[in-house]
Coordinates of C-alpha atoms in Angstrom, one line a residue:
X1224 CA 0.0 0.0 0.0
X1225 CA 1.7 3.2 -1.1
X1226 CA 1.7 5.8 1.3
X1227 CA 3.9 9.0 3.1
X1228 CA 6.2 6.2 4.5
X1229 CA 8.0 5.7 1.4
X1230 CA 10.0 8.7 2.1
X1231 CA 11.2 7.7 5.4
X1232 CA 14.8 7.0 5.8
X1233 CA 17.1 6.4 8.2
X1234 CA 18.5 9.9 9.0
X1235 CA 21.3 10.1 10.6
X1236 CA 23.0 7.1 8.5
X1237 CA 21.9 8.8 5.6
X1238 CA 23.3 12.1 6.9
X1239 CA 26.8 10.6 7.6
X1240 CA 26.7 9.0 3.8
X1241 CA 26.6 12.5 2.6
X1242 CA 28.9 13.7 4.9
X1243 CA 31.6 11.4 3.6
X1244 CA 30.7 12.0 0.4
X1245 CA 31.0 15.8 0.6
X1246 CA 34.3 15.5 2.5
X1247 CA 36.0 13.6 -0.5
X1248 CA 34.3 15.9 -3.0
X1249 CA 36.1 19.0 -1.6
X1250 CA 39.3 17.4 -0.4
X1251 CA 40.1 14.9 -2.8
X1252 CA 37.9 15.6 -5.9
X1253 CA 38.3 19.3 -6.0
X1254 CA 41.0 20.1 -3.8
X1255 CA 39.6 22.4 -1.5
X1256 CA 39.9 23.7 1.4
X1257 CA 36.1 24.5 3.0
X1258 CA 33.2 24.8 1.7
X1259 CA 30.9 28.1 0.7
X1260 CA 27.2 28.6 1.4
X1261 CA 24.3 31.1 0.5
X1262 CA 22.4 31.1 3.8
X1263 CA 18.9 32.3 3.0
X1264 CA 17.4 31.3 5.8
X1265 CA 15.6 28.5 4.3
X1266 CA 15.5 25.0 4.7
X1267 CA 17.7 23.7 1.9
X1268 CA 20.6 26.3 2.6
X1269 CA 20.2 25.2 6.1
X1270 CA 20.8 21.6 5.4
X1271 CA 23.6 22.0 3.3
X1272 CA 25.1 24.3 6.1
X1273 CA 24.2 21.6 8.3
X1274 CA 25.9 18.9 6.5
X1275 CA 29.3 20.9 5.4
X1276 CA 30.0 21.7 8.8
X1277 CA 29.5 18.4 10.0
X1278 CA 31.8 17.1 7.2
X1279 CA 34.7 19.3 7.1
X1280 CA 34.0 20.8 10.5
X1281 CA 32.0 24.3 11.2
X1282 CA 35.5 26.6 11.1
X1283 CA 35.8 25.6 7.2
X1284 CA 32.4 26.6 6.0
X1285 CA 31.4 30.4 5.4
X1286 CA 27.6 31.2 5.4
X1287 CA 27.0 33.9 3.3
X1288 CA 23.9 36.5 3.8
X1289 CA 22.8 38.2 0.4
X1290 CA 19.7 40.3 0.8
X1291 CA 18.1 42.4 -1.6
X1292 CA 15.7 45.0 -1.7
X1293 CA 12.4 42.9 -1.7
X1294 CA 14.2 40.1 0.5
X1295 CA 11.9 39.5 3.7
X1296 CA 14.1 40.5 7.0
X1297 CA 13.1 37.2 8.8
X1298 CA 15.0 35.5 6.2
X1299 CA 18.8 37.0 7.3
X1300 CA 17.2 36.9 11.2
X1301 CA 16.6 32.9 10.6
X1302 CA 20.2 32.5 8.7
X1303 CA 22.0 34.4 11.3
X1304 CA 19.9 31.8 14.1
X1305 CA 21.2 28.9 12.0
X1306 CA 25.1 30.1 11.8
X1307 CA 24.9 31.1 15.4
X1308 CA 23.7 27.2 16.2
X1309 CA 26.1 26.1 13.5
X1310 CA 29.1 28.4 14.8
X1311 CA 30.4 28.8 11.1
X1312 CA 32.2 32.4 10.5
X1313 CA 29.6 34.8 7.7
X1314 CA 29.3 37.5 5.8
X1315 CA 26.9 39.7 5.1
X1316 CA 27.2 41.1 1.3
X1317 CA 23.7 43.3 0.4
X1318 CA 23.3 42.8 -3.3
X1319 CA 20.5 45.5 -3.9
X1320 CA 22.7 48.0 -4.5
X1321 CA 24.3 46.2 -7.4
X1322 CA 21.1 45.0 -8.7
X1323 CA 20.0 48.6 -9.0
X1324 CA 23.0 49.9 -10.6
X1325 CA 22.3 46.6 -13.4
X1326 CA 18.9 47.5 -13.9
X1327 CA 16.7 44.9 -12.0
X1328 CA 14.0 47.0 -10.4
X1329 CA 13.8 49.5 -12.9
X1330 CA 13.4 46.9 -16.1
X1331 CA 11.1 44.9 -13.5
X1332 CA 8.8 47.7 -12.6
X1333 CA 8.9 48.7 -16.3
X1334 CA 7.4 45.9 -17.5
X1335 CA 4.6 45.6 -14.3
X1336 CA 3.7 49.3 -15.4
X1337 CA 2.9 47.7 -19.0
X1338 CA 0.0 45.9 -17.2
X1339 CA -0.6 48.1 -14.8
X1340 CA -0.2 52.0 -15.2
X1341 CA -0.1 53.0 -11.8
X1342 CA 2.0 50.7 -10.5
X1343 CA 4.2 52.9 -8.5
X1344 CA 7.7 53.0 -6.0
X1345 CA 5.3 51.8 -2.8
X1346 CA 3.3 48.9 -4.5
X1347 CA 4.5 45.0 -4.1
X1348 CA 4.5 42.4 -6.8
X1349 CA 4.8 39.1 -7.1
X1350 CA 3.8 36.7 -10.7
X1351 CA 1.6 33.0 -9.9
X1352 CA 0.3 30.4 -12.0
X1353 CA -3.3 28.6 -10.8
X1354 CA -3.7 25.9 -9.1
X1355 CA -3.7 22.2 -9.9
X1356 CA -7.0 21.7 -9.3
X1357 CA -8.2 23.9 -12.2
X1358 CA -9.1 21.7 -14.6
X1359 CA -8.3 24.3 -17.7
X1360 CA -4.8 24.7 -16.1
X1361 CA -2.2 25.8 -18.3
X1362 CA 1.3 26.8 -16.9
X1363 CA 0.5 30.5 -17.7
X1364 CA 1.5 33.1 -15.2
X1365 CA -0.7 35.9 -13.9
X1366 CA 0.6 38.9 -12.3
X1367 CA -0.4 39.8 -8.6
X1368 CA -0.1 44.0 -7.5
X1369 CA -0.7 45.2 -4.1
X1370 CA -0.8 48.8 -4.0
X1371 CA -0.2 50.6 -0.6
X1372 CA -3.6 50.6 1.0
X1373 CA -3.4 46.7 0.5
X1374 CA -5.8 46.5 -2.3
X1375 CA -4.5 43.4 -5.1
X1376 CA -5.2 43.3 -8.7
X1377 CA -4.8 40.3 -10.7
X1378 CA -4.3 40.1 -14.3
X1379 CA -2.5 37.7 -16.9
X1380 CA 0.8 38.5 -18.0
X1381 CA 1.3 38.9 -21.4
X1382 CA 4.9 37.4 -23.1
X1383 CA 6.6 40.5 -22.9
X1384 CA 6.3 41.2 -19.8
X1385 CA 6.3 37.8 -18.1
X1386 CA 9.9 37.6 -20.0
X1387 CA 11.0 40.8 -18.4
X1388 CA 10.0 40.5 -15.0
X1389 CA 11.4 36.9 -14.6
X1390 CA 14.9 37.5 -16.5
X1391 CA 15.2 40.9 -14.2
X1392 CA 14.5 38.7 -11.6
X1393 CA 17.1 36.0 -12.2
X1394 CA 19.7 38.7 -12.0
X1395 CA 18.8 38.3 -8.6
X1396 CA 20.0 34.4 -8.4
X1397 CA 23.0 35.4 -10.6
X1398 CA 24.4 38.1 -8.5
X1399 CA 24.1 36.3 -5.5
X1400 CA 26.5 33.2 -6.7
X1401 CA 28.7 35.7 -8.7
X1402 CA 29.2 36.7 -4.5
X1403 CA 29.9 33.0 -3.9
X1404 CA 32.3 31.9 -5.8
X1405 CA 34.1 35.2 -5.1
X1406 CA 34.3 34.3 -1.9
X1407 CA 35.5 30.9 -3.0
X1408 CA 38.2 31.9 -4.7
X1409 CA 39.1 34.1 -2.0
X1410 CA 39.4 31.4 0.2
X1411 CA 39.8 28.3 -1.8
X1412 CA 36.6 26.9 -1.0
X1413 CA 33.9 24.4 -2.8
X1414 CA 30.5 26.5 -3.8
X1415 CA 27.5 24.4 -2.4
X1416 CA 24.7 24.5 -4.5
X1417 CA 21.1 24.0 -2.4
X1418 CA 18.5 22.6 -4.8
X1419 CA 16.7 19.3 -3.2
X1420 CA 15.1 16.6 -5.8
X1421 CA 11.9 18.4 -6.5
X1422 CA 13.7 21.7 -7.2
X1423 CA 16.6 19.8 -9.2
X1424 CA 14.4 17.4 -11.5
X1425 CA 11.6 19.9 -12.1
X1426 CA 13.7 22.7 -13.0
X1427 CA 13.2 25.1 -10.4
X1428 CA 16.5 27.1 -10.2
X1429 CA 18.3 29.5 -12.4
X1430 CA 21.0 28.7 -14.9
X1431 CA 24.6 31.0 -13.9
X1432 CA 22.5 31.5 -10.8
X1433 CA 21.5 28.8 -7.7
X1434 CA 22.1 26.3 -10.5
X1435 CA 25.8 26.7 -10.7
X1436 CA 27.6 25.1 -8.5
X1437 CA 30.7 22.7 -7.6
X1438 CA 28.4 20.1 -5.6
X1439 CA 25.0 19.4 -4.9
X1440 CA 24.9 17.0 -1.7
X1441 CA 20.7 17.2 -1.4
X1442 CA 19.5 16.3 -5.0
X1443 CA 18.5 13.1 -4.5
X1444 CA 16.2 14.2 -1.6
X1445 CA 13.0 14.7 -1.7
X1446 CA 11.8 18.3 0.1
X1447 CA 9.7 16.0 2.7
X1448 CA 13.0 14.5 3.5
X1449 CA 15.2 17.9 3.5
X1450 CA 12.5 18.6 6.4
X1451 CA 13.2 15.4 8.5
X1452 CA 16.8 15.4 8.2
X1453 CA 17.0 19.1 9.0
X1454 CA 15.4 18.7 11.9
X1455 CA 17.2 15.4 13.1
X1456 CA 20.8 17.1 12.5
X1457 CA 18.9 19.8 15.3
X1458 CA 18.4 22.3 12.8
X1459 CA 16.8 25.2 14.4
X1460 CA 13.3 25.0 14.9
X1461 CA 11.8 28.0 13.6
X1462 CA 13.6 27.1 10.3
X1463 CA 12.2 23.5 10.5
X1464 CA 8.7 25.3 11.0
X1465 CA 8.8 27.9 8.0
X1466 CA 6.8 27.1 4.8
X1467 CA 8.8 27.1 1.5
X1468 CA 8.9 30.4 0.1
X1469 CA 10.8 32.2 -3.2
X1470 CA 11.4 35.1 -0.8
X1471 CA 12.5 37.2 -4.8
X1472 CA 9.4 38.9 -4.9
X1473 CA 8.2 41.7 -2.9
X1474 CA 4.9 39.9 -2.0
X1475 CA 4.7 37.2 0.2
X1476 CA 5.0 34.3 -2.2
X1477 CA 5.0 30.7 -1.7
X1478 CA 7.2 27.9 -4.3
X1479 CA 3.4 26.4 -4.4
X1480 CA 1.6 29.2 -6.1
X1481 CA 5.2 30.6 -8.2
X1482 CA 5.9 27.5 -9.6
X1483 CA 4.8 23.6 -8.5
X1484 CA 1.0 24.4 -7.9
X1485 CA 0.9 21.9 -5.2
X1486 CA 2.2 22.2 -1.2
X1487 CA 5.4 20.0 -1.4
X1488 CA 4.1 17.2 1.0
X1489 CA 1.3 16.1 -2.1
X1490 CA 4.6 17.2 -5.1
X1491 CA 7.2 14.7 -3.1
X1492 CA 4.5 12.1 -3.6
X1493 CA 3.1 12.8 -6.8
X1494 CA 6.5 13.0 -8.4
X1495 CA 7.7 9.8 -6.4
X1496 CA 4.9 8.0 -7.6
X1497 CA 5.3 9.5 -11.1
X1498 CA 9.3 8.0 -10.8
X1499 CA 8.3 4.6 -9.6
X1500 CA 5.2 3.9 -11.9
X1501 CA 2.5 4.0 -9.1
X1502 CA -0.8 4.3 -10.0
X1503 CA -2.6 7.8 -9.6
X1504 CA -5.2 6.1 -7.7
X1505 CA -3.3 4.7 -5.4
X1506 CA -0.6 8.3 -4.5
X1507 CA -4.1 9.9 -4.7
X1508 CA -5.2 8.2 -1.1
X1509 CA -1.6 8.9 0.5
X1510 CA -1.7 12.6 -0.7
X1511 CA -5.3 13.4 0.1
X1512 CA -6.0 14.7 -4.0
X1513 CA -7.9 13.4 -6.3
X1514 CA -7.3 10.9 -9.4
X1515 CA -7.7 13.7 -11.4
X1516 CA -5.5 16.0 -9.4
X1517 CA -2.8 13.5 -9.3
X1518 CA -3.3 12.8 -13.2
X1519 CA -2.6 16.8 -14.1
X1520 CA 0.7 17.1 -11.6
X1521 CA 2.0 13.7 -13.9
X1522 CA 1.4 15.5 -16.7
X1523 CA 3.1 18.9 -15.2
X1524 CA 6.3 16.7 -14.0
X1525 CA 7.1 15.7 -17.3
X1526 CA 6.2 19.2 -19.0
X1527 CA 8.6 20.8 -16.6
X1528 CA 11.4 18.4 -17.8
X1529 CA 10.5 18.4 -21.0
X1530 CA 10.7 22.8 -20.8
X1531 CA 13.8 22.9 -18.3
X1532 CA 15.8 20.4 -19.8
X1533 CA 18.2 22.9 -21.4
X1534 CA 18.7 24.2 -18.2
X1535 CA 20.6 21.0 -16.8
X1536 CA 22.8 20.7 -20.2
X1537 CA 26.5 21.8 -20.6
X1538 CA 27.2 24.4 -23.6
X1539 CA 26.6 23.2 -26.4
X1540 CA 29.3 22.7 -28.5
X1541 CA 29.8 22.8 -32.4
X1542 CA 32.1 19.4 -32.4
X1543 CA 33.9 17.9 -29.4
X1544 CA 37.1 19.3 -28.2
X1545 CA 38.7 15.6 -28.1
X1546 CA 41.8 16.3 -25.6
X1547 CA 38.8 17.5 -23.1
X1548 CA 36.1 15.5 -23.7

């Protein structure tokens, strides 16, 4: 009988697999000396903090804080909880001032002003697609304006502008591992990318941004599992406890409504299921959907891959370079 249980593991075994594993990535496979981490108060940047300083001990990993203008200040309050409990050395590096200098907000708010006029300096943003259980759901995003008295408008985003607002936003992303890997090559140090296996298969990351990395050491788990181990390697709590957020846009915005259309718990099922051939009946019982629910996410899983495949592949070149390859 399929149900939640299949993404139980043993945790602290699985943990110290990891551990070893990251330990003779750095020091044997890339020959370096600690390990690098953008600390956004979230729970995958947590783990990976988590796990690095457990590997190569907490002296030889630097947490890195990178807020922005529209970045919510509970995130660098919970990543400064989690390097306090971790005791790894930080540094806090505000990006917004470069991203305003490269034209983020202004192109950003440009192209928000194309759909709404009087979209002004004191109004919040944020761009959503609908839900799953729409059953004329296409993965076509609508854009979300608060204006200051708290009033929303809602409207759908024509090409344009949906282009616009997400590549100014992915400067964001960019920016902040451009910081990283500075500070990696200041130090000598591994870049540790974040994604888990939902963000990583599905596609949710930025290429030159938190897809670039020299390691991954949580893509094969499951965000359900991120959760468990984070909070069996005594993660702090009110980390464990925060819902998944993009924490990019300047309205409260959840990775549910921005991008996967469904609260991780039912995802990690529907796309475990999807991987091991279960029957949308049967992950429909565990996740507490319905048949048709579960259906439309199999047919989203392999959309996404199918869309954000490029994003996963090398540059392509025009022949192979024989001596390298």
């Amino acid at each position: 009988m399929f149900s939640k249980d299949v993404l139980a593991l043993d945790w602290e075994a699985e943990a110290a697999r990891i551990e070893a594993r990251i330990r003779e990535i750095v020091g044997r496979e890339l020959k370096r000396k600690g390990v690098v981490v953008g600390v956004s108060g979230g729970i995958d940047s947590s783990l990976v903090a988590a796990l690095s300083a457990r590997a190569v001990g907490p002296d030889r990993v630097l947490g890195l804080f990178m807020p922005e203008t529209d970045s919510d200040d509970l995130s660098l309050t919970l990543g400064e909880s989690l390097a306090a409990a971790l005791r790894i050395p930080t540094r806090l590096v505000r990006i917004g001032p470069a991203l305003e200098a490269m034209g983020c907000y202004r192109e950003r708010d440009a192209a928000i002003r194309a759909v709404f006029p009087e979209y002004g300096p004191d109004w919040r943003s944020k761009i959503v697609l609908p839900e799953i259980g729409d059953r004329a759901r296409l993965n076509v995003f609508s854009l979300v304006v608060a204006a200051p008295d708290g009033t929303q408008k809602r409207a759908r985003l024509p090409l344009d502008a949906y282009l616009t607002i997400v590549a100014a936003t992915n400067m964001k992303q960019r920016t902040r591992k451009l910081t990283e890997y500075f500070w990696a090559e200041k130090l000598n140090y591994a870049v540790a990318g974040t994604p888990n296996r939902l963000e990583y298969d599905q596609g949710f990351f930025v290429k030159g941004g938190d897809g670039a990395a020299d390691f991954k050491p949580i893509a094969h788990l499951y965000k359900t599992q991120v959760y468990a181990m984070a909070r069996a390697l005594g993660v702090p709590q009110s980390i464990c406890e925060r819902q998944p957020t993009t924490d990019t846009y300047s309205l409260p915005q959840g990775q549910d409504e921005f991008y996967f259309a469904l609260p991780y718990e039912q995802m990690d099922l529907c796309l475990y299921g999807h991987n091991h051939g279960i029957a949308p009946a049967e992950v429909a019982k565990a996740a507490g959907l319905t048949v048709a629910q579960v259906e439309r996410a199999y047919v989203d899983i392999e959309a996404k891959r199918r869309t954000t495949r490029f994003l996963h592949l090398p540059p392509v070149l025009v022949e192979p370079v024989a001596e390298i390859h």
